Short mmCIF file of C-alpha atoms in Angstrom, two decimals:
data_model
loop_
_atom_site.label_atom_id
_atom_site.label_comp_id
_atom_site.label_asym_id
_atom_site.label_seq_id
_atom_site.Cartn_x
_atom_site.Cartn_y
_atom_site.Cartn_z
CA UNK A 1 104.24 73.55 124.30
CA UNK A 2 103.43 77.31 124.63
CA UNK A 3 99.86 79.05 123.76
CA UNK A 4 100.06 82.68 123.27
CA UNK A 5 97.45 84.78 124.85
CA UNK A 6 96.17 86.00 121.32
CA UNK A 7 95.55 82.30 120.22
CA UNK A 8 92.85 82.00 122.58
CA UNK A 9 90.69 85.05 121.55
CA UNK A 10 91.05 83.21 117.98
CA UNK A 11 89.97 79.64 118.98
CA UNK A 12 87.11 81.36 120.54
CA UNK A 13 86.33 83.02 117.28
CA UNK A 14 86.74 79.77 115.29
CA UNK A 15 84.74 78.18 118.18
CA UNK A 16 81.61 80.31 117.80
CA UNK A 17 81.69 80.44 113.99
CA UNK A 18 81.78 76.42 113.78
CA UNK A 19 78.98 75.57 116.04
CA UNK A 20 76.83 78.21 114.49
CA UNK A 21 77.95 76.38 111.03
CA UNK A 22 80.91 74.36 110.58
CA UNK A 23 81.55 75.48 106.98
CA UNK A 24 82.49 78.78 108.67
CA UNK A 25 85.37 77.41 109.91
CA UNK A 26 86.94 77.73 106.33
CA UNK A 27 85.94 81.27 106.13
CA UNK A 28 88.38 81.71 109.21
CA UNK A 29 90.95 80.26 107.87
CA UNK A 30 91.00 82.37 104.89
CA UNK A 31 90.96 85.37 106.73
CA UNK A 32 94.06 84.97 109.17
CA UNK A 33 96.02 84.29 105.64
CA UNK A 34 97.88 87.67 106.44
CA UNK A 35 98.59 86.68 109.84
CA UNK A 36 101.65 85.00 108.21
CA UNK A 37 103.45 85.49 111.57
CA UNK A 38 101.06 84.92 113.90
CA UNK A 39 101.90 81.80 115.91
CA UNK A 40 98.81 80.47 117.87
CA UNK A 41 101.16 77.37 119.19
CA UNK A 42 104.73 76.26 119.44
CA UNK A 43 105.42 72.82 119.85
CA UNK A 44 108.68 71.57 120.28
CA UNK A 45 110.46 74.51 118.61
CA UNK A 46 107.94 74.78 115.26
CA UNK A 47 105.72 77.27 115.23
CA UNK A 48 102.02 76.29 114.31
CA UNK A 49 100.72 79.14 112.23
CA UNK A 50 97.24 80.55 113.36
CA UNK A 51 95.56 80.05 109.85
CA UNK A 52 97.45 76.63 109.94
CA UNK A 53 96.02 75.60 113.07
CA UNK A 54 92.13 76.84 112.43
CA UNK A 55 92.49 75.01 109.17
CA UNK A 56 93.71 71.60 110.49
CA UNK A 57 90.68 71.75 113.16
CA UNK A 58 88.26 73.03 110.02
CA UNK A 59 89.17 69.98 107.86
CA UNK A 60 89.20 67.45 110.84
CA UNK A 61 85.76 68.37 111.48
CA UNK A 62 84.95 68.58 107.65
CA UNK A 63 86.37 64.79 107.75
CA UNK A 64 84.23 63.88 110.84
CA UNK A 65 81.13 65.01 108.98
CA UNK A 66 81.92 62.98 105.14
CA UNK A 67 82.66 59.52 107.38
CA UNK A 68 79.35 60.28 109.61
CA UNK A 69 77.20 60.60 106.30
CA UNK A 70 78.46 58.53 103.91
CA UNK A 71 79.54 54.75 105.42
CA UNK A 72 82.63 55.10 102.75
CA UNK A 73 84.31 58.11 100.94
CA UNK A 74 84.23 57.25 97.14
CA UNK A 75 87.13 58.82 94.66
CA UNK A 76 83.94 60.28 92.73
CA UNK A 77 83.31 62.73 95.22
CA UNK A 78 86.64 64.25 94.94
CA UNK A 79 86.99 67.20 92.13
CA UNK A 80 89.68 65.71 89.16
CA UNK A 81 92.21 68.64 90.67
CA UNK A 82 92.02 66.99 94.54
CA UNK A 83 92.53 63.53 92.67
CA UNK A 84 95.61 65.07 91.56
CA UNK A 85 96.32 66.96 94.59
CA UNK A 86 96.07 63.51 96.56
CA UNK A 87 98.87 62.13 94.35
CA UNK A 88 100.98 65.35 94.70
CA UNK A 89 100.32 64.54 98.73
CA UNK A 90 101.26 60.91 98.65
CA UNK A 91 104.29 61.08 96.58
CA UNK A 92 105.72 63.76 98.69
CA UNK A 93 105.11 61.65 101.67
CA UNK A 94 106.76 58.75 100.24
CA UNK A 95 109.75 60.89 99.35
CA UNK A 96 109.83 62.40 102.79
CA UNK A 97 110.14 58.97 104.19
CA UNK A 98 111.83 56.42 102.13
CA UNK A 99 113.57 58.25 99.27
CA UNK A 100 115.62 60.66 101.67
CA UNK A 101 116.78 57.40 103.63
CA UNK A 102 117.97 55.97 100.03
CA UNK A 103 119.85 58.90 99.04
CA UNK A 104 120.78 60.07 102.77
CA UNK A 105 124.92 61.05 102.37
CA UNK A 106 125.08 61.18 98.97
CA UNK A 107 125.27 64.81 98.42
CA UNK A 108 125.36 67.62 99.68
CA UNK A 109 121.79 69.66 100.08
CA UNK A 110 121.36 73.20 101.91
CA UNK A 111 118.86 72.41 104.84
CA UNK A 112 115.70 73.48 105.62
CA UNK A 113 117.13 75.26 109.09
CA UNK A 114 119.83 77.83 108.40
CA UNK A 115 122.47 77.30 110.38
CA UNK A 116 126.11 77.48 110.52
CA UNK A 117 127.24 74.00 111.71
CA UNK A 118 127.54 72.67 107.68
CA UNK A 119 130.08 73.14 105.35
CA UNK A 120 130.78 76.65 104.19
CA UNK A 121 130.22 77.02 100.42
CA UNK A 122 130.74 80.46 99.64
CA UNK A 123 132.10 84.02 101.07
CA UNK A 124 129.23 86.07 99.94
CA UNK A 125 126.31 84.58 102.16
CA UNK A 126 126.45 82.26 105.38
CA UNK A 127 123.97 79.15 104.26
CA UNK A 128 125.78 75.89 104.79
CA UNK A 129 125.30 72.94 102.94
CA UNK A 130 125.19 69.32 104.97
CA UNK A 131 124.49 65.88 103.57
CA UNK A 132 121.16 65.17 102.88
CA UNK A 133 119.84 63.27 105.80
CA UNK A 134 116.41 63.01 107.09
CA UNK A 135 115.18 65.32 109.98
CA UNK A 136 112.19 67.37 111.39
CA UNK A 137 111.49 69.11 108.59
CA UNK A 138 110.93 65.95 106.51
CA UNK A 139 107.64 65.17 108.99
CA UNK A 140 106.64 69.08 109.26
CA UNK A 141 106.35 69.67 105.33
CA UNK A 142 105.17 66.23 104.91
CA UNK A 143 102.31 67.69 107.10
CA UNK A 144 102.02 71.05 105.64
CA UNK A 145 101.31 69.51 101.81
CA UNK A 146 98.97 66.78 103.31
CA UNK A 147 96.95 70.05 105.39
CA UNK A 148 97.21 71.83 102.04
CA UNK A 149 95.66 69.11 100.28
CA UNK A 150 92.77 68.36 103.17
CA UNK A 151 92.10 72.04 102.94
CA UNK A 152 91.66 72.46 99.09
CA UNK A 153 89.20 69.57 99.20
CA UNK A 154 87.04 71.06 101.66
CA UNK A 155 86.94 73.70 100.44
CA UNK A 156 86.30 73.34 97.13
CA UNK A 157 83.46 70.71 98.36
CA UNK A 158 82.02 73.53 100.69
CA UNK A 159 81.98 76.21 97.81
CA UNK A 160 80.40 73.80 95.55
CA UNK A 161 77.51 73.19 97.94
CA UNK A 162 77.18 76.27 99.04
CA UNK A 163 78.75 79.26 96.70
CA UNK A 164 81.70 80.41 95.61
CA UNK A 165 80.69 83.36 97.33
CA UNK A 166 81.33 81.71 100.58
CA UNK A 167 84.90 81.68 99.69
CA UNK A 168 84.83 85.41 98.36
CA UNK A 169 83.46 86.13 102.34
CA UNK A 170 86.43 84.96 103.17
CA UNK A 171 89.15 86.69 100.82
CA UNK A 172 87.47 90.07 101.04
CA UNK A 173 87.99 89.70 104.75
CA UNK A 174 91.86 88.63 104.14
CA UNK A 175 92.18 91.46 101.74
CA UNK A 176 90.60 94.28 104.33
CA UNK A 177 92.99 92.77 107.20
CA UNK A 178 95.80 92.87 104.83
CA UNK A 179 95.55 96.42 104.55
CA UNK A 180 95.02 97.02 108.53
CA UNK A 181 98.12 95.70 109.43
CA UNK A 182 99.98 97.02 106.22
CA UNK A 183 98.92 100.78 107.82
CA UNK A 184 99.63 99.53 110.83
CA UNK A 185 103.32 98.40 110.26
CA UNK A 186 103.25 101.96 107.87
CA UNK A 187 102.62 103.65 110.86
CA UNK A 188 105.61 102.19 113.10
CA UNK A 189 102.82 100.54 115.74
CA UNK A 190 105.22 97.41 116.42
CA UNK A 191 104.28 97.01 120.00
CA UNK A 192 100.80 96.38 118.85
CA UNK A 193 101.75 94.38 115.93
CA UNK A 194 103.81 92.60 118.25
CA UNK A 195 100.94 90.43 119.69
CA UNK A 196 100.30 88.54 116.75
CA UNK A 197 104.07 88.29 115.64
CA UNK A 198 104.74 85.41 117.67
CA UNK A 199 106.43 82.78 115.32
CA UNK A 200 109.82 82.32 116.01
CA UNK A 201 110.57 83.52 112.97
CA UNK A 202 114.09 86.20 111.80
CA UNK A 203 111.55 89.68 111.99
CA UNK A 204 112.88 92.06 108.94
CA UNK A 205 110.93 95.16 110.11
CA UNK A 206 113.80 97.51 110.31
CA UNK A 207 115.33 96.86 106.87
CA UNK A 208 115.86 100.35 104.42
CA UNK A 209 115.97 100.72 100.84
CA UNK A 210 117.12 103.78 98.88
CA UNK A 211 115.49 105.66 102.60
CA UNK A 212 112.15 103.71 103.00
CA UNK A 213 111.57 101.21 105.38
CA UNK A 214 109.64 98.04 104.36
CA UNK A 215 106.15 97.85 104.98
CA UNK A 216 105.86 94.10 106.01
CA UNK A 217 102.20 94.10 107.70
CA UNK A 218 101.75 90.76 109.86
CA UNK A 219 104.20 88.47 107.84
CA UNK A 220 108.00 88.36 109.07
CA UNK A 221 109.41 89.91 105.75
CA UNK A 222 108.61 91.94 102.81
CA UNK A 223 107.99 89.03 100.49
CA UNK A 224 105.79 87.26 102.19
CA UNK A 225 103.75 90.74 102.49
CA UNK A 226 104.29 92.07 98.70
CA UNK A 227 103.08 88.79 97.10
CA UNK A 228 100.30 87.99 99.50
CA UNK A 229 99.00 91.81 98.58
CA UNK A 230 99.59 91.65 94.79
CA UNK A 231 97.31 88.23 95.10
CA UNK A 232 94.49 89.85 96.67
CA UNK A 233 95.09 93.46 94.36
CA UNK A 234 94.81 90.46 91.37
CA UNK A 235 91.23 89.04 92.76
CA UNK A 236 89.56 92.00 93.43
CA UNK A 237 90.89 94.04 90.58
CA UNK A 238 89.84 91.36 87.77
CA UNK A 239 86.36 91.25 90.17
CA UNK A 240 85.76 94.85 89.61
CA UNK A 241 86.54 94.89 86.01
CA UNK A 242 83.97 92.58 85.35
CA UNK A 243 81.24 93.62 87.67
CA UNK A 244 82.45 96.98 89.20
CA UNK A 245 81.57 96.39 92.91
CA UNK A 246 83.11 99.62 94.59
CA UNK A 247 84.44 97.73 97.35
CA UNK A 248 85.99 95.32 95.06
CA UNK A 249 87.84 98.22 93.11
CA UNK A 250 88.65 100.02 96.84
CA UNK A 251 90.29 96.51 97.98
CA UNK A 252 92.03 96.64 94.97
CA UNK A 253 93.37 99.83 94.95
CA UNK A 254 94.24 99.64 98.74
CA UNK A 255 96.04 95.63 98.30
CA UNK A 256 98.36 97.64 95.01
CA UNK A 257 99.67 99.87 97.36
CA UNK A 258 100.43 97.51 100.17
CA UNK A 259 102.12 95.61 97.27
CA UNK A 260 104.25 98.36 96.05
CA UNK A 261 104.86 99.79 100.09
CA UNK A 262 106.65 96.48 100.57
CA UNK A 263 109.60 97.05 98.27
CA UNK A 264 110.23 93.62 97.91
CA UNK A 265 111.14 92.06 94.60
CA UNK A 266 108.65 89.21 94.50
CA UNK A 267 105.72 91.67 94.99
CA UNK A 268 106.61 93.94 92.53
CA UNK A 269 107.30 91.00 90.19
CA UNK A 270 104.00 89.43 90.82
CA UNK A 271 102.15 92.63 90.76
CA UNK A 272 103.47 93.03 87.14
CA UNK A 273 102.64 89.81 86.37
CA UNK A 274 98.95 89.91 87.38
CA UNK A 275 98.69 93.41 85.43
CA UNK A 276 100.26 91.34 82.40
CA UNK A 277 97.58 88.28 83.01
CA UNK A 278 94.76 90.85 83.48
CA UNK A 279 95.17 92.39 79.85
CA UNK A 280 95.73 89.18 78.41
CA UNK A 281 92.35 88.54 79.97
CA UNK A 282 90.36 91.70 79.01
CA UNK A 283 88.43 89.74 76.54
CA UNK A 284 86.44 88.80 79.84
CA UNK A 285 85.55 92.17 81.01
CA UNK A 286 85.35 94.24 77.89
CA UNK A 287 82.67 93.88 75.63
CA UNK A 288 78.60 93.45 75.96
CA UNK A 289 79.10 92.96 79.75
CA UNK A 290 80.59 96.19 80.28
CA UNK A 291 78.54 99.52 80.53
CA UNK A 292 79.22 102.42 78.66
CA UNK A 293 79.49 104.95 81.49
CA UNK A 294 82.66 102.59 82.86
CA UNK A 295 83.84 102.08 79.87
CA UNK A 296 84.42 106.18 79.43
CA UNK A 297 85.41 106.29 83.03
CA UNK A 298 88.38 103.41 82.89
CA UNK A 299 89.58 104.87 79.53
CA UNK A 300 89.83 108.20 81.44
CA UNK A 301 91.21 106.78 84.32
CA UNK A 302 93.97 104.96 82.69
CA UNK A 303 94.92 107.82 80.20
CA UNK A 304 95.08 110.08 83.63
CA UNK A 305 97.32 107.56 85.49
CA UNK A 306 99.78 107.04 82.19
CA UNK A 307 99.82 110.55 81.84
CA UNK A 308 101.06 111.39 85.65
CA UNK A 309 103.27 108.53 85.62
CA UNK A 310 105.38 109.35 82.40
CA UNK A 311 105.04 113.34 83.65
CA UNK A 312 106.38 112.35 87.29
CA UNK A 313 109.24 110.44 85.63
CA UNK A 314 110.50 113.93 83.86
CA UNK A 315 111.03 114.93 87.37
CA UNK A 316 114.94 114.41 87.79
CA UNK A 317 114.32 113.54 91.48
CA UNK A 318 111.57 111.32 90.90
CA UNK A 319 112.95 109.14 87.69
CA UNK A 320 116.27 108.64 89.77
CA UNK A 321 115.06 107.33 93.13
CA UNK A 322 112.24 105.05 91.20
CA UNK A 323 115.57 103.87 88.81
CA UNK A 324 117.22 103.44 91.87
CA UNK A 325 114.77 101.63 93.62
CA UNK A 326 113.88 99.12 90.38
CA UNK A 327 117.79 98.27 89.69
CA UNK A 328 117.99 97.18 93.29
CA UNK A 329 115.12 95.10 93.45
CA UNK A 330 114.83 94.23 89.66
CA UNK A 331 117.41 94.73 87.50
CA UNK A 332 120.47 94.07 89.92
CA UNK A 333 118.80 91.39 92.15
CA UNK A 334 120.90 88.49 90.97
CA UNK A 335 124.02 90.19 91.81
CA UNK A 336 123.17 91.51 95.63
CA UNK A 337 123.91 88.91 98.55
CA UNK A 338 120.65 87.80 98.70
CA UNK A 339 120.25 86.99 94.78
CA UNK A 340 124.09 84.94 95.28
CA UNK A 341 122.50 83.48 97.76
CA UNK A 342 119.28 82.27 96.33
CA UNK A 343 120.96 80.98 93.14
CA UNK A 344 123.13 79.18 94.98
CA UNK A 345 119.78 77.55 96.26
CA UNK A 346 118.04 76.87 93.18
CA UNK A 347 121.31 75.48 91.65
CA UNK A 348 121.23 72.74 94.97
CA UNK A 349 117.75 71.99 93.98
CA UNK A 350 118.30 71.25 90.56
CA UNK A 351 121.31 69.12 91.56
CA UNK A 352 119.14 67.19 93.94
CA UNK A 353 117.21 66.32 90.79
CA UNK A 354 119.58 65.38 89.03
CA UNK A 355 121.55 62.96 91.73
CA UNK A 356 118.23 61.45 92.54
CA UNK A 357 117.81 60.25 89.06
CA UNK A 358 114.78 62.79 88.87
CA UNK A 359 112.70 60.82 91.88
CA UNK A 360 113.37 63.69 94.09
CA UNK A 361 115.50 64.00 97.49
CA UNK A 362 112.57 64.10 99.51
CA UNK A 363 109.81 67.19 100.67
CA UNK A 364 111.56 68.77 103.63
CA UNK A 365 114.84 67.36 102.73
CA UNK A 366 116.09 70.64 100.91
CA UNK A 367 115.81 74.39 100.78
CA UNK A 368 115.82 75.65 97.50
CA UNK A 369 114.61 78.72 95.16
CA UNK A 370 111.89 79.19 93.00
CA UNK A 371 109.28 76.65 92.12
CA UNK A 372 110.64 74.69 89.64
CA UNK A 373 114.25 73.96 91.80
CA UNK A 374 111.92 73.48 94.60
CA UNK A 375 110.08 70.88 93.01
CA UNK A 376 112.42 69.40 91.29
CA UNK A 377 114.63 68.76 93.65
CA UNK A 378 112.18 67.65 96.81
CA UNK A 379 109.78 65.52 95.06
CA UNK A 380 110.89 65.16 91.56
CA UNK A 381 109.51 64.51 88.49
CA UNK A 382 106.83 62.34 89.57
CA UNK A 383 105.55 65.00 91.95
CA UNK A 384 105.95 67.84 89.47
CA UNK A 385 103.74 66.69 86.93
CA UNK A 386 101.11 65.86 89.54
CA UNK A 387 101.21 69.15 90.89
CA UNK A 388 101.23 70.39 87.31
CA UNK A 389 98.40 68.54 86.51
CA UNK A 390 96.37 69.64 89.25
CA UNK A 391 96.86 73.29 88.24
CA UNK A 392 95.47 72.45 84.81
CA UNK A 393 92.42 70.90 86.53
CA UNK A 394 91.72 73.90 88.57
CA UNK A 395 92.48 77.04 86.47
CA UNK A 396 93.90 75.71 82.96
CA UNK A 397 91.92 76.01 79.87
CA UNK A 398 88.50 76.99 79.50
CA UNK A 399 84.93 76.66 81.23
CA UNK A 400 81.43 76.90 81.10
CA UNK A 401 79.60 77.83 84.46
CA UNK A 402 76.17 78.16 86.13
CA UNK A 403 75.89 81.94 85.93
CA UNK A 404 77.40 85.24 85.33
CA UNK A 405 78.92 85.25 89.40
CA UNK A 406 80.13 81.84 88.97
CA UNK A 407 82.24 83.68 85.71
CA UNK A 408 83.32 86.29 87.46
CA UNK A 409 84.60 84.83 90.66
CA UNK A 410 86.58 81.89 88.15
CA UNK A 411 88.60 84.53 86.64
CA UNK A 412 89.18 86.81 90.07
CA UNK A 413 90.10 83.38 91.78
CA UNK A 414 92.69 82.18 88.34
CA UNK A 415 94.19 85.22 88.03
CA UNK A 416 94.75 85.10 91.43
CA UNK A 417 96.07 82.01 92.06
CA UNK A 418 98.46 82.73 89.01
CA UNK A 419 99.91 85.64 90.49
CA UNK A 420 100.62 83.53 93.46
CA UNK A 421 102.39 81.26 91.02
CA UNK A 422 103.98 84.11 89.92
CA UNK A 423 105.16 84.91 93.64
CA UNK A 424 106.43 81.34 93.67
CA UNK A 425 108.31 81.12 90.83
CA UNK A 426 110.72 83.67 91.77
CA UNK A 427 110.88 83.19 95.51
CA UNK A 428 109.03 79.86 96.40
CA UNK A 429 111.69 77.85 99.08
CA UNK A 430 108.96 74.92 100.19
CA UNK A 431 107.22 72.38 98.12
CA UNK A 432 103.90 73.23 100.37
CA UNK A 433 101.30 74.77 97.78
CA UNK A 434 99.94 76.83 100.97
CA UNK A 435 96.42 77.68 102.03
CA UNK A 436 96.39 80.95 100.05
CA UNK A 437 96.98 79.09 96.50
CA UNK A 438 94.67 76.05 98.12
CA UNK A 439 91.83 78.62 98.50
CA UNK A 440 91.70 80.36 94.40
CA UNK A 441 91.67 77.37 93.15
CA UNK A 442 89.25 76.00 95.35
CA UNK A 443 87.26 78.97 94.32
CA UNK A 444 88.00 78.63 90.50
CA UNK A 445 87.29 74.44 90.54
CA UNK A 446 83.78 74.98 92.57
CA UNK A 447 82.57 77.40 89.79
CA UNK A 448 83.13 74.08 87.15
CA UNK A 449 82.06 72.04 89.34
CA UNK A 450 78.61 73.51 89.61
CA UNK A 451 78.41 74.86 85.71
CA UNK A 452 78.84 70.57 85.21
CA UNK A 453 76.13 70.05 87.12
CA UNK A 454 73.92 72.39 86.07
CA UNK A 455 74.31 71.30 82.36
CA UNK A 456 73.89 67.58 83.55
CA UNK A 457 70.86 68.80 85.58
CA UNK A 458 69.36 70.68 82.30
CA UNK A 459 66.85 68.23 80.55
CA UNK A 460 67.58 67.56 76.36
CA UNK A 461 65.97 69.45 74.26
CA UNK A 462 64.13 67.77 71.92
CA UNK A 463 65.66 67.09 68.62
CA UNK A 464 63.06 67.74 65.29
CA UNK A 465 62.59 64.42 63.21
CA UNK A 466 63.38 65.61 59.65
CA UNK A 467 61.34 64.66 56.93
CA UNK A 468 62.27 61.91 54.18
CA UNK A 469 62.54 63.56 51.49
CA UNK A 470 64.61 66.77 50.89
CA UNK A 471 62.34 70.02 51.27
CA UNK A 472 59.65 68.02 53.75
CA UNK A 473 60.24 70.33 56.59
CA UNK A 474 60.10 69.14 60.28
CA UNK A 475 57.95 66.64 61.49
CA UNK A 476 58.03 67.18 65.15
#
């Protein structure tokens, strides 16, 4: 086992934070989400994430604390989406354990670990398929789902006791280190960065497209960095529209350009999709609740910014390097090496699925693309629809809630988490929902949580006893 020096200036952190409350301990683990490859321990050759590791010792005290005050956990203190999240959990253990051994050398699956001991499959990329068999990787995503799921009830039991807001403490400090060690990584400072890049992870730092180099920030790839920065641009953005906090709209504008700095497909994707789910949303945030001095000024503002971006594009220079730079990561993704590649996955997943009889091959037992294949194929149909149904519970249809914060923070924390969806659908390789998706909807089920309870809480009104004949008035 090796602990990195920079792991033990964080325990200390999470330390301090729990004893002075041990719901703080969640707030940590929220904001090292952009540490993405910041290892605080590696154990036999897997690399425990920082924000993996404060979250594991968050929930295990979280669990210490429900047994010591309650002499039995009852299913009615878990929020409908954890119920659901619990099934997702258990089926993917099951699959992890018993349905890879049934189907083990059946097919052929490409593995978690990329290597190059399997059987070649194609001249364009060098992933190698092997016969499904169980391994490591079952155990370690097995692990990862069942954190996920520990985490999300926590959390959302932690926000619903406390506030939402304690959440939003811990996003807003995500978001602001997001952008640190995006300007870091802009500004070329790798021995720095290189104290919390620890996981032994492939680091794409160096990689160029059409003459700019990918801004990454602390995750190993662009990917990882675009989508985790078009998330937090989708939180604080729908936040500001509907209350206009300035640092809200400053986090915003400052997580859009880490998204669009990182060149990477899946940011730009998801970025368009949570600009697509925010004006399907505007009903929220235009209206009563808005004031007529921002109203003016984000009419303005977006007539200025259409205006400069259709003039810039009249530039010959500029509308041929941003064409350039959209057919390579947009339009002509499917047909570079790494789109062969990645359908190649997603086609193995969706096999998996199918030679499993839809029961699923097994979380861990498969790499594959995009959340659907990914589902699909590790944990099947049973698992889909669980995991489905536990994203209707959270952020599906509508809601009612306890105040006008409570509203806001709902939709920041669903458009959110749908953007992350977003992120997933196109580039998603693990069945684990991570801690990032775990934490919006955590956010958006503690705000119906408490707007139930505050309508059960209200007392009846009292009806008026109508008179017996017609035109008698009210008695009461």
């Amino acid at each position: 086992m090796t602990v990195f020096p920079a792991s033990t200036a964080l325990l200390a952190i999470w330390l301090i934070q729990s004893l002075r409350n041990p719901d703080n301990g969640i707030v940590v683990a929220i904001a090292l989400l952009p540490f993405g490859m910041f290892a605080a321990v590696s154990l036999g050759g897997l690399s425990i994430i920082a924000a993996h590791l404060v979250a594991l010792l968050t929930v295990a005290v979280f669990i210490l604390r429900w047994v010591s005050r309650r002499p039995a956990v009852r299913l009615g203190q878990i929020p409908v989406p954890g119920v659901f999240l619990l099934l997702y959990a258990g089926y993917a253990a099951v699959s992890a354990t018993v349905l890879v051994r049934l189907f083990a050398g059946e097919f052929l699956v490409f593995p978690m670990t990329v290597n190059l001991t399997g059987t070649a499959v194609s001249i364009y990329f060098h992933s190698t398929m092997t016969l499904l068999a169980p391994g490591n990787s079952n155990i370690a995503q097995t692990l990862y789902i069942v954190l996920s799921c520990g985490f999300f009830i926590a959390a959302a039991e932690t926000f619903r006791q406390r506030s939402p807001r304690f959440g939003e403490i811990g996003l807003t400090w995500a978001a602001v280190l997001n952008v640190v060690l995006g300007l870091l990584d802009l500004a070329r400072l790798d021995p720095l960065l290189s104290m919390i890049r620890t996981a032994d992870y492939t680091l794409a730092n160096e990689h160029l497209l059409s003459g700019f180099s990918r801004v990454i920030g602390g995750f190993s790839e662009a990917s990882g960095f675009g989508a985790t920065s078009a998330a937090f641009f989708a939180y604080f953005a729908m936040s500001f529209l509907i209350r206009q906090r300035p640092l809200h709209g400053v986090l915003a504008a400052a997580s859009l350009a880490c998204a669009v700095l990182s060149l990477s497909s899946s940011g730009l994707l998801a970025m368009a999709g949570a600009v697509l789910l925010i004006g399907l949303h505007a009903r929220v945030y235009l209206g009563r609740g808005m004031s007529r001095s921002f109203g003016h000024w984000f009419v303005i503002i977006a007539t200025v910014t259409t205006a400069l971006g259709s003039f810039a594009l009249l530039v010959a220079p500029v509308s041929d390097l941003v064409g350039d730079v959209l057919d390579r990561l947009v339009f002509s993704k499917s047909s570079t090496l790494s789109g062969i590649e990645r359908s190649a996955w997603a086609k193995a997943g969706l096999d998996a699925f199918v030679q499993t009889w839809g029961l699923g091959a097994g979380a861990g037992s498969l790499r594959a693309n995009g959340l659907i294949s990914v589902l699909l194929g590790s944990v099947g149909l049973p698992g889909t629809l669980a995991f489905l149904g536990f994203l209707w519970c959270a952020i599906g249809g509508g809601a009612r809630f306890a105040g006008s914060e409570d509203r806001r923070m709902f939709y920041a924390a669903r458009i959110s988490a749908m953007t992350l969806l977003v992120a997933m659908l196109l580039s998603g390789t693990t069945p684990d929902p991570t801690l990032f998706l775990m934490t919006t909807t955590a956010v958006a089920t503690a705000t119906r949580r408490r707007g139930a309870a505050e309508r059960r809480a209200a007392p009846r009104q009292a009806q008026p006893v109508r008179g017996p004949f017609p035109g008698a008035g009210d008695l009461v």
